[in-house]
mmCIF file of C-alpha atoms in Angstrom:
data_model
loop_
_atom_site.group_PDB
_atom_site.id
_atom_site.type_symbol
_atom_site.label_atom_id
_atom_site.label_comp_id
_atom_site.label_asym_id
_atom_site.label_seq_id
_atom_site.Cartn_x
_atom_site.Cartn_y
_atom_site.Cartn_z
ATOM 1 C CA MET P 86 -144.844 156.604 30.838
ATOM 2 C CA ASP P 87 -146.587 159.916 29.321
ATOM 3 C CA PHE P 88 -143.763 161.876 28.032
ATOM 4 C CA SER P 89 -144.157 166.247 27.490
ATOM 5 C CA TRP P 90 -143.117 167.319 24.180
ATOM 6 C CA ASP P 91 -142.315 170.505 25.815
ATOM 7 C CA ASP P 92 -140.613 168.982 28.362
ATOM 8 C CA LEU P 93 -138.330 166.811 25.697
ATOM 9 C CA ARG P 94 -137.650 170.072 24.277
ATOM 10 C CA LEU P 95 -136.115 171.909 27.040
ATOM 11 C CA PHE P 96 -134.387 168.980 27.621
ATOM 12 C CA LEU P 97 -132.304 168.869 24.420
ATOM 13 C CA ASP P 98 -131.418 172.503 24.247
ATOM 14 C CA VAL P 99 -129.552 172.071 27.823
ATOM 15 C CA ALA P 100 -128.293 169.150 25.883
ATOM 16 C CA ARG P 101 -126.826 170.503 23.069
ATOM 17 C CA LEU P 102 -125.678 173.856 25.024
ATOM 18 C CA GLY P 103 -124.418 172.213 27.358
ATOM 19 C CA GLY P 104 -125.897 173.686 30.917
ATOM 20 C CA LEU P 105 -128.862 175.919 31.562
ATOM 21 C CA SER P 106 -127.306 179.072 31.307
ATOM 22 C CA ALA P 107 -127.164 178.795 27.829
ATOM 23 C CA ALA P 108 -130.509 177.201 27.588
ATOM 24 C CA THR P 109 -131.787 180.337 29.150
ATOM 25 C CA GLY P 110 -131.672 182.204 25.294
ATOM 26 C CA THR P 111 -133.219 179.733 23.700
ATOM 27 C CA THR P 112 -136.337 178.422 25.933
ATOM 28 C CA GLY P 113 -136.840 181.927 27.326
ATOM 29 C CA LEU P 114 -136.896 180.187 30.884
ATOM 30 C CA SER P 115 -134.386 180.683 33.809
ATOM 31 C CA ALA P 116 -132.004 178.852 35.110
ATOM 32 C CA ALA P 117 -133.640 177.100 38.453
ATOM 33 C CA THR P 118 -137.368 176.860 36.199
ATOM 34 C CA LEU P 119 -135.284 175.140 33.913
ATOM 35 C CA GLY P 120 -133.479 172.984 36.486
ATOM 36 C CA ARG P 121 -136.078 171.722 37.774
ATOM 37 C CA ARG P 122 -138.127 170.858 34.832
ATOM 38 C CA VAL P 123 -135.202 168.352 33.968
ATOM 39 C CA THR P 124 -135.068 167.302 37.761
ATOM 40 C CA ALA P 125 -138.785 165.853 37.315
ATOM 41 C CA LEU P 126 -137.723 164.499 34.148
ATOM 42 C CA GLU P 127 -135.018 162.459 35.512
ATOM 43 C CA HIS P 128 -137.073 161.458 38.218
ATOM 44 C CA GLN P 129 -140.108 160.531 35.044
ATOM 45 C CA ILE P 130 -136.877 158.742 33.506
ATOM 46 C CA GLY P 131 -136.272 157.036 36.731
ATOM 47 C CA GLU P 132 -132.309 157.927 36.511
ATOM 48 C CA PRO P 133 -129.812 161.115 36.040
ATOM 49 C CA LEU P 134 -129.612 162.163 32.536
ATOM 50 C CA PHE P 135 -126.793 164.742 33.332
ATOM 51 C CA VAL P 136 -123.321 165.161 34.951
ATOM 52 C CA ARG P 137 -123.668 168.144 36.665
ATOM 53 C CA SER P 138 -120.596 170.097 36.888
ATOM 54 C CA GLN P 139 -119.222 173.635 37.651
ATOM 55 C CA THR P 140 -118.116 173.927 33.531
ATOM 56 C CA GLY P 141 -121.779 172.513 32.457
ATOM 57 C CA TYR P 142 -124.187 169.458 31.981
ATOM 58 C CA ALA P 143 -122.731 166.428 30.754
ATOM 59 C CA LEU P 144 -124.261 163.536 29.502
ATOM 60 C CA THR P 145 -124.645 160.298 31.155
ATOM 61 C CA PRO P 146 -125.507 157.261 29.136
ATOM 62 C CA ALA P 147 -129.218 157.596 29.878
ATOM 63 C CA GLY P 148 -129.301 161.454 28.521
ATOM 64 C CA GLU P 149 -127.505 159.889 25.583
ATOM 65 C CA GLU P 150 -130.354 157.690 24.751
ATOM 66 C CA LEU P 151 -132.239 159.776 25.369
ATOM 67 C CA LEU P 152 -131.403 162.823 22.777
ATOM 68 C CA LEU P 153 -131.531 160.185 20.226
ATOM 69 C CA ARG P 154 -135.094 159.267 20.405
ATOM 70 C CA ALA P 155 -134.956 163.071 21.835
ATOM 71 C CA GLU P 156 -134.455 164.315 18.206
ATOM 72 C CA GLU P 157 -136.615 161.751 16.467
ATOM 73 C CA VAL P 158 -139.137 163.053 18.524
ATOM 74 C CA GLU P 159 -138.295 166.742 17.394
ATOM 75 C CA ALA P 160 -138.366 165.788 13.152
ATOM 76 C CA ALA P 161 -141.446 164.060 13.494
ATOM 77 C CA MET P 162 -142.807 167.853 15.045
ATOM 78 C CA LEU P 163 -141.555 169.053 12.120
ATOM 79 C CA SER P 164 -142.345 167.480 9.802
ATOM 80 C CA LEU P 165 -146.374 168.062 11.299
ATOM 81 C CA ARG P 166 -145.781 171.640 11.477
ATOM 82 C CA ARG P 167 -144.128 171.891 8.375
ATOM 83 C CA TRP P 168 -146.847 169.176 6.571
ATOM 84 C CA LYS P 169 -149.701 172.019 8.320
ATOM 85 C CA ASP P 170 -148.410 175.170 7.181
ATOM 86 C CA GLY P 171 -147.521 173.775 3.980
ATOM 87 C CA SER P 172 -143.759 174.930 3.426
ATOM 88 C CA ILE P 173 -141.169 172.095 2.715
ATOM 89 C CA GLY P 174 -143.897 169.245 2.990
ATOM 90 C CA GLU P 175 -144.203 166.489 4.839
ATOM 91 C CA ARG P 176 -141.321 163.433 4.632
ATOM 92 C CA VAL P 177 -137.479 165.024 5.311
ATOM 93 C CA VAL P 178 -135.484 162.264 3.811
ATOM 94 C CA ARG P 179 -132.395 161.190 5.730
ATOM 95 C CA VAL P 180 -129.961 160.214 3.536
ATOM 96 C CA SER P 181 -126.829 158.385 5.862
ATOM 97 C CA ALA P 182 -123.366 158.131 4.288
ATOM 98 C CA GLY P 183 -119.782 158.249 5.690
ATOM 99 C CA PRO P 184 -117.659 161.572 5.527
ATOM 100 C CA TRP P 185 -116.762 161.690 1.676
ATOM 101 C CA THR P 186 -119.637 160.475 0.037
ATOM 102 C CA SER P 187 -121.459 162.721 2.000
ATOM 103 C CA ALA P 188 -119.463 165.788 0.723
ATOM 104 C CA PHE P 189 -120.199 164.358 -2.592
ATOM 105 C CA ILE P 190 -123.732 164.863 -2.431
ATOM 106 C CA ALA P 191 -123.626 168.400 -1.057
ATOM 107 C CA ARG P 192 -121.634 169.291 -3.633
ATOM 108 C CA HIS P 193 -124.689 168.011 -6.123
ATOM 109 C CA ILE P 194 -126.983 168.613 -4.195
ATOM 110 C CA GLY P 195 -129.371 170.280 -6.605
ATOM 111 C CA GLN P 196 -129.221 166.831 -8.308
ATOM 112 C CA ILE P 197 -130.563 165.212 -5.365
ATOM 113 C CA TRP P 198 -133.179 168.546 -4.403
ATOM 114 C CA THR P 199 -135.033 171.862 -5.686
ATOM 115 C CA ALA P 200 -137.009 174.190 -3.927
ATOM 116 C CA ALA P 201 -139.997 172.795 -5.200
ATOM 117 C CA ASP P 202 -140.114 169.747 -3.790
ATOM 118 C CA ARG P 203 -142.577 168.553 -1.052
ATOM 119 C CA PHE P 204 -139.723 167.446 1.481
ATOM 120 C CA GLY P 205 -136.851 168.171 2.498
ATOM 121 C CA VAL P 206 -133.508 166.537 2.655
ATOM 122 C CA GLU P 207 -131.132 165.588 5.659
ATOM 123 C CA LEU P 208 -127.107 164.445 5.027
ATOM 124 C CA VAL P 209 -126.519 161.785 7.987
ATOM 125 C CA THR P 210 -122.522 161.262 7.900
ATOM 126 C CA ALA P 211 -121.071 158.837 10.141
ATOM 127 C CA SER P 212 -118.475 156.179 9.639
ATOM 128 C CA HIS P 213 -120.256 153.403 11.270
ATOM 129 C CA LYS P 214 -122.989 152.158 9.572
ATOM 130 C CA VAL P 215 -126.571 154.052 10.204
ATOM 131 C CA ASP P 216 -129.387 151.652 11.360
ATOM 132 C CA ILE P 217 -131.526 151.837 8.667
ATOM 133 C CA GLY P 218 -134.656 149.308 10.454
ATOM 134 C CA ARG P 219 -134.387 151.850 13.067
ATOM 135 C CA ARG P 220 -135.497 154.388 10.976
ATOM 136 C CA HIS P 221 -131.644 156.807 11.708
ATOM 137 C CA ALA P 222 -131.673 157.248 7.859
ATOM 138 C CA ASP P 223 -134.168 156.492 5.066
ATOM 139 C CA ILE P 224 -131.861 155.676 2.410
ATOM 140 C CA GLY P 225 -127.854 154.853 3.210
ATOM 141 C CA ILE P 226 -124.744 155.139 0.861
ATOM 142 C CA ARG P 227 -122.967 151.563 1.355
ATOM 143 C CA ASN P 228 -119.535 149.668 0.058
ATOM 144 C CA GLN P 229 -121.277 146.319 0.575
ATOM 145 C CA ARG P 230 -125.022 144.648 -0.089
ATOM 146 C CA PRO P 231 -127.089 144.977 3.077
ATOM 147 C CA THR P 232 -127.505 141.590 5.221
ATOM 148 C CA GLU P 233 -130.437 142.233 6.721
ATOM 149 C CA GLN P 234 -133.615 141.079 5.047
ATOM 150 C CA TRP P 235 -135.630 143.912 6.006
ATOM 151 C CA LEU P 236 -133.570 146.046 3.962
ATOM 152 C CA ALA P 237 -133.385 146.425 0.267
ATOM 153 C CA GLY P 238 -129.936 147.302 -2.329
ATOM 154 C CA ARG P 239 -129.641 148.668 -5.518
ATOM 155 C CA LEU P 240 -125.693 148.058 -6.899
ATOM 156 C CA VAL P 241 -125.166 151.626 -8.510
ATOM 157 C CA GLY P 242 -121.383 151.569 -9.295
ATOM 158 C CA LYS P 243 -117.752 151.181 -7.666
ATOM 159 C CA VAL P 244 -115.242 153.143 -6.249
ATOM 160 C CA ALA P 245 -111.568 152.797 -6.700
ATOM 161 C CA TYR P 246 -108.796 154.703 -4.442
ATOM 162 C CA GLY P 247 -106.089 155.993 -5.024
ATOM 163 C CA LEU P 248 -102.270 157.371 -3.166
ATOM 164 C CA TYR P 249 -102.350 161.239 -3.156
ATOM 165 C CA ALA P 250 -100.399 164.139 -2.480
ATOM 166 C CA ARG P 251 -100.000 167.726 -3.574
ATOM 167 C CA PRO P 252 -97.736 168.029 -6.979
ATOM 168 C CA GLU P 253 -94.683 170.292 -5.028
ATOM 169 C CA LEU P 254 -92.216 168.335 -3.774
ATOM 170 C CA ILE P 255 -92.196 169.499 -0.377
ATOM 171 C CA SER P 256 -92.470 168.774 3.600
ATOM 172 C CA GLY P 257 -93.672 165.804 4.021
ATOM 173 C CA VAL P 258 -93.976 164.945 -0.109
ATOM 174 C CA ALA P 259 -90.724 165.202 -0.411
ATOM 175 C CA ALA P 260 -89.041 163.602 2.689
ATOM 176 C CA GLY P 261 -91.698 160.142 1.909
ATOM 177 C CA TYR P 262 -94.255 160.335 4.746
ATOM 178 C CA PHE P 263 -97.543 160.227 4.765
ATOM 179 C CA VAL P 264 -100.687 161.273 6.665
ATOM 180 C CA GLY P 265 -102.065 158.924 8.830
ATOM 181 C CA ALA P 266 -106.148 158.482 10.135
ATOM 182 C CA ALA P 267 -106.536 158.971 13.982
ATOM 183 C CA GLY P 268 -110.138 158.248 16.112
ATOM 184 C CA ASP P 269 -112.781 156.207 14.701
ATOM 185 C CA SER P 270 -111.894 157.127 10.945
ATOM 186 C CA SER P 271 -108.615 155.046 11.701
ATOM 187 C CA GLN P 272 -111.059 152.012 11.254
ATOM 188 C CA THR P 273 -112.282 152.196 7.797
ATOM 189 C CA HIS P 274 -110.453 149.559 5.375
ATOM 190 C CA SER P 275 -108.584 152.541 3.824
ATOM 191 C CA ALA P 276 -106.822 153.861 6.908
ATOM 192 C CA ARG P 277 -105.919 150.633 7.365
ATOM 193 C CA TRP P 278 -104.159 149.658 4.630
ATOM 194 C CA LEU P 279 -102.097 152.545 4.393
ATOM 195 C CA HIS P 280 -100.976 151.760 8.331
ATOM 196 C CA ALA P 281 -100.144 148.284 7.268
ATOM 197 C CA ARG P 282 -97.916 149.063 4.463
ATOM 198 C CA HIS P 283 -97.066 152.366 5.503
ATOM 199 C CA GLY P 284 -96.973 152.880 9.098
ATOM 200 C CA ASP P 285 -93.235 153.596 10.082
ATOM 201 C CA ARG P 286 -93.133 156.631 7.876
ATOM 202 C CA ILE P 287 -96.866 158.243 9.144
ATOM 203 C CA ALA P 288 -96.038 161.645 10.298
ATOM 204 C CA THR P 289 -98.678 163.763 10.642
ATOM 205 C CA ARG P 290 -102.062 162.360 11.641
ATOM 206 C CA GLY P 291 -106.318 163.673 11.856
ATOM 207 C CA ASN P 292 -108.362 162.387 13.416
ATOM 208 C CA ASP P 293 -111.414 162.663 10.207
ATOM 209 C CA ALA P 294 -111.686 162.768 6.856
ATOM 210 C CA MET P 295 -111.412 166.692 6.257
ATOM 211 C CA SER P 296 -108.373 167.262 7.909
ATOM 212 C CA VAL P 297 -105.956 163.926 6.492
ATOM 213 C CA LEU P 298 -107.832 165.716 2.647
ATOM 214 C CA GLU P 299 -105.961 170.030 4.634
ATOM 215 C CA LEU P 300 -102.974 167.869 5.936
ATOM 216 C CA VAL P 301 -101.829 166.617 2.018
ATOM 217 C CA ALA P 302 -103.203 169.819 0.628
ATOM 218 C CA ALA P 303 -100.489 171.546 1.927
ATOM 219 C CA GLY P 304 -98.285 169.075 1.206
ATOM 220 C CA ALA P 305 -97.543 167.452 4.949
ATOM 221 C CA GLY P 306 -97.353 164.069 2.853
ATOM 222 C CA MET P 307 -99.344 161.243 1.193
ATOM 223 C CA SER P 308 -101.839 159.603 1.757
ATOM 224 C CA VAL P 309 -105.000 156.630 0.489
ATOM 225 C CA PHE P 310 -108.277 158.351 -1.149
ATOM 226 C CA PRO P 311 -111.564 157.723 -2.621
ATOM 227 C CA CYS P 312 -110.587 158.894 -6.487
ATOM 228 C CA PHE P 313 -113.894 161.407 -6.451
ATOM 229 C CA VAL P 314 -112.222 163.085 -3.726
ATOM 230 C CA GLY P 315 -108.856 163.093 -4.932
ATOM 231 C CA ASP P 316 -109.102 163.867 -8.792
ATOM 232 C CA ALA P 317 -112.081 166.148 -7.950
ATOM 233 C CA ASP P 318 -109.118 168.485 -5.815
ATOM 234 C CA PRO P 319 -107.029 170.920 -7.759
ATOM 235 C CA ARG P 320 -104.321 171.098 -4.888
ATOM 236 C CA LEU P 321 -104.057 167.000 -5.395
ATOM 237 C CA SER P 322 -102.087 164.827 -7.541
ATOM 238 C CA ARG P 323 -102.446 161.151 -8.403
ATOM 239 C CA MET P 324 -99.444 159.368 -7.826
ATOM 240 C CA ALA P 325 -99.870 155.366 -9.478
ATOM 241 C CA GLY P 326 -102.908 153.801 -10.731
ATOM 242 C CA THR P 327 -105.782 152.903 -8.692
ATOM 243 C CA ILE P 328 -104.879 149.906 -5.645
ATOM 244 C CA PRO P 329 -107.149 147.099 -6.712
ATOM 245 C CA GLU P 330 -107.252 146.025 -3.237
ATOM 246 C CA LEU P 331 -108.857 148.722 -2.283
ATOM 247 C CA GLU P 332 -112.162 148.626 -4.925
ATOM 248 C CA THR P 333 -115.093 149.293 -2.889
ATOM 249 C CA GLU P 334 -119.041 148.468 -4.603
ATOM 250 C CA GLN P 335 -121.367 151.012 -3.743
ATOM 251 C CA TRP P 336 -124.988 150.022 -3.210
ATOM 252 C CA LEU P 337 -127.929 152.196 -2.327
ATOM 253 C CA VAL P 338 -130.281 150.907 0.940
ATOM 254 C CA CYS P 339 -133.498 151.322 1.761
ATOM 255 C CA HIS P 340 -135.835 149.974 4.187
ATOM 256 C CA HIS P 341 -138.767 147.460 2.414
ATOM 257 C CA GLU P 342 -141.726 149.195 3.652
ATOM 258 C CA GLU P 343 -140.198 152.647 2.767
ATOM 259 C CA ARG P 344 -138.484 152.127 -0.494
ATOM 260 C CA HIS P 345 -142.067 152.954 -2.545
ATOM 261 C CA THR P 346 -142.627 156.039 -0.938
ATOM 262 C CA PRO P 347 -142.680 158.893 -3.332
ATOM 263 C CA ALA P 348 -140.309 161.485 -0.782
ATOM 264 C CA VAL P 349 -137.606 158.193 -0.473
ATOM 265 C CA ARG P 350 -137.832 156.576 -4.339
ATOM 266 C CA THR P 351 -137.599 160.355 -5.976
ATOM 267 C CA VAL P 352 -134.990 160.589 -3.520
ATOM 268 C CA THR P 353 -132.653 157.584 -4.011
ATOM 269 C CA GLU P 354 -134.135 157.420 -8.013
ATOM 270 C CA ARG P 355 -132.037 160.141 -7.959
ATOM 271 C CA ILE P 356 -128.670 159.557 -5.696
ATOM 272 C CA ALA P 357 -128.515 156.692 -8.312
ATOM 273 C CA ALA P 358 -128.876 158.718 -11.662
ATOM 274 C CA LEU P 359 -126.283 160.785 -10.110
ATOM 275 C CA MET P 360 -123.538 157.844 -9.394
ATOM 276 C CA ARG P 361 -124.028 156.290 -12.722
ATOM 277 C CA GLU P 362 -123.592 160.286 -13.975
ATOM 278 C CA GLN P 363 -120.414 160.529 -12.015
ATOM 279 C CA GLY P 364 -119.349 156.260 -12.017
ATOM 280 C CA PRO P 365 -115.952 157.121 -13.873
ATOM 281 C CA LEU P 366 -114.614 159.647 -11.803
ATOM 282 C CA PHE P 367 -115.812 157.543 -8.796
ATOM 283 C CA ARG P 368 -114.170 154.512 -10.572
ATOM 284 C CA GLY P 369 -110.854 156.356 -11.005
ATOM 285 C CA GLU P 370 -111.112 156.475 -15.248
ATOM 286 C CA ARG P 371 -111.508 160.439 -15.571
ATOM 287 C CA ILE P 372 -109.404 162.643 -13.372
ATOM 288 C CA ALA P 373 -112.459 166.078 -12.924
ATOM 289 C CA GLY P 374 -112.569 168.805 -14.450
#
């Protein structure tokens, strides 16, 4: 089955914008033409890619699967274009990590990437483990040693956790309430620990890491954070020492066939150096300035 990149690009616009009308502005095609192209692609695939309604186009399971693969093609085409134009370079290095670690990397991007580099960097933020074997990322920052035989791992440190609150005893803090996590965020080991010990005192919840942080900073209650997050936020104060049972390792993981490519090796070494430099903060041994 031969796919046209032009058809995949149109599919991406419709999928991301949620309908034909919105995609007319990015594609320059009429809604009728877009509709015909999408229908033709569905016939080629052999099953519907969208559920059509008056409110827009929603992806079917087949559409979700095609979206993942079309984004991989898009990344490859972008890399080719950059290589041809002599701009950023022939490679984009994708680094997968959880929300807190991704935010940390973003704040220290100057130590990971500079404008002089002949590659780009993409942060792939996810609460679940991203499949490096299928090239959904080039580098993973994980809390345990990789078990897959095609992955290589390097231990770069440990991560401590603590209980944090807004320093002033206001609102939920004064009442002894806790802020919990909902949705996918509730499946992390720290969220499960908090629920197991203080579930009856959880008054507010957030379904993503940043929401939980903002609730605690606003005084809604106490919650558990990695020390490199809580100690670095001037709005928060650690209420006691670290929590030994929550301490995790920190591993840099790469596909064994990719780890020696120049761009991946460079980014891996820079992340490792950053983690070594910030080791005391990650271990909860010093308060960030």
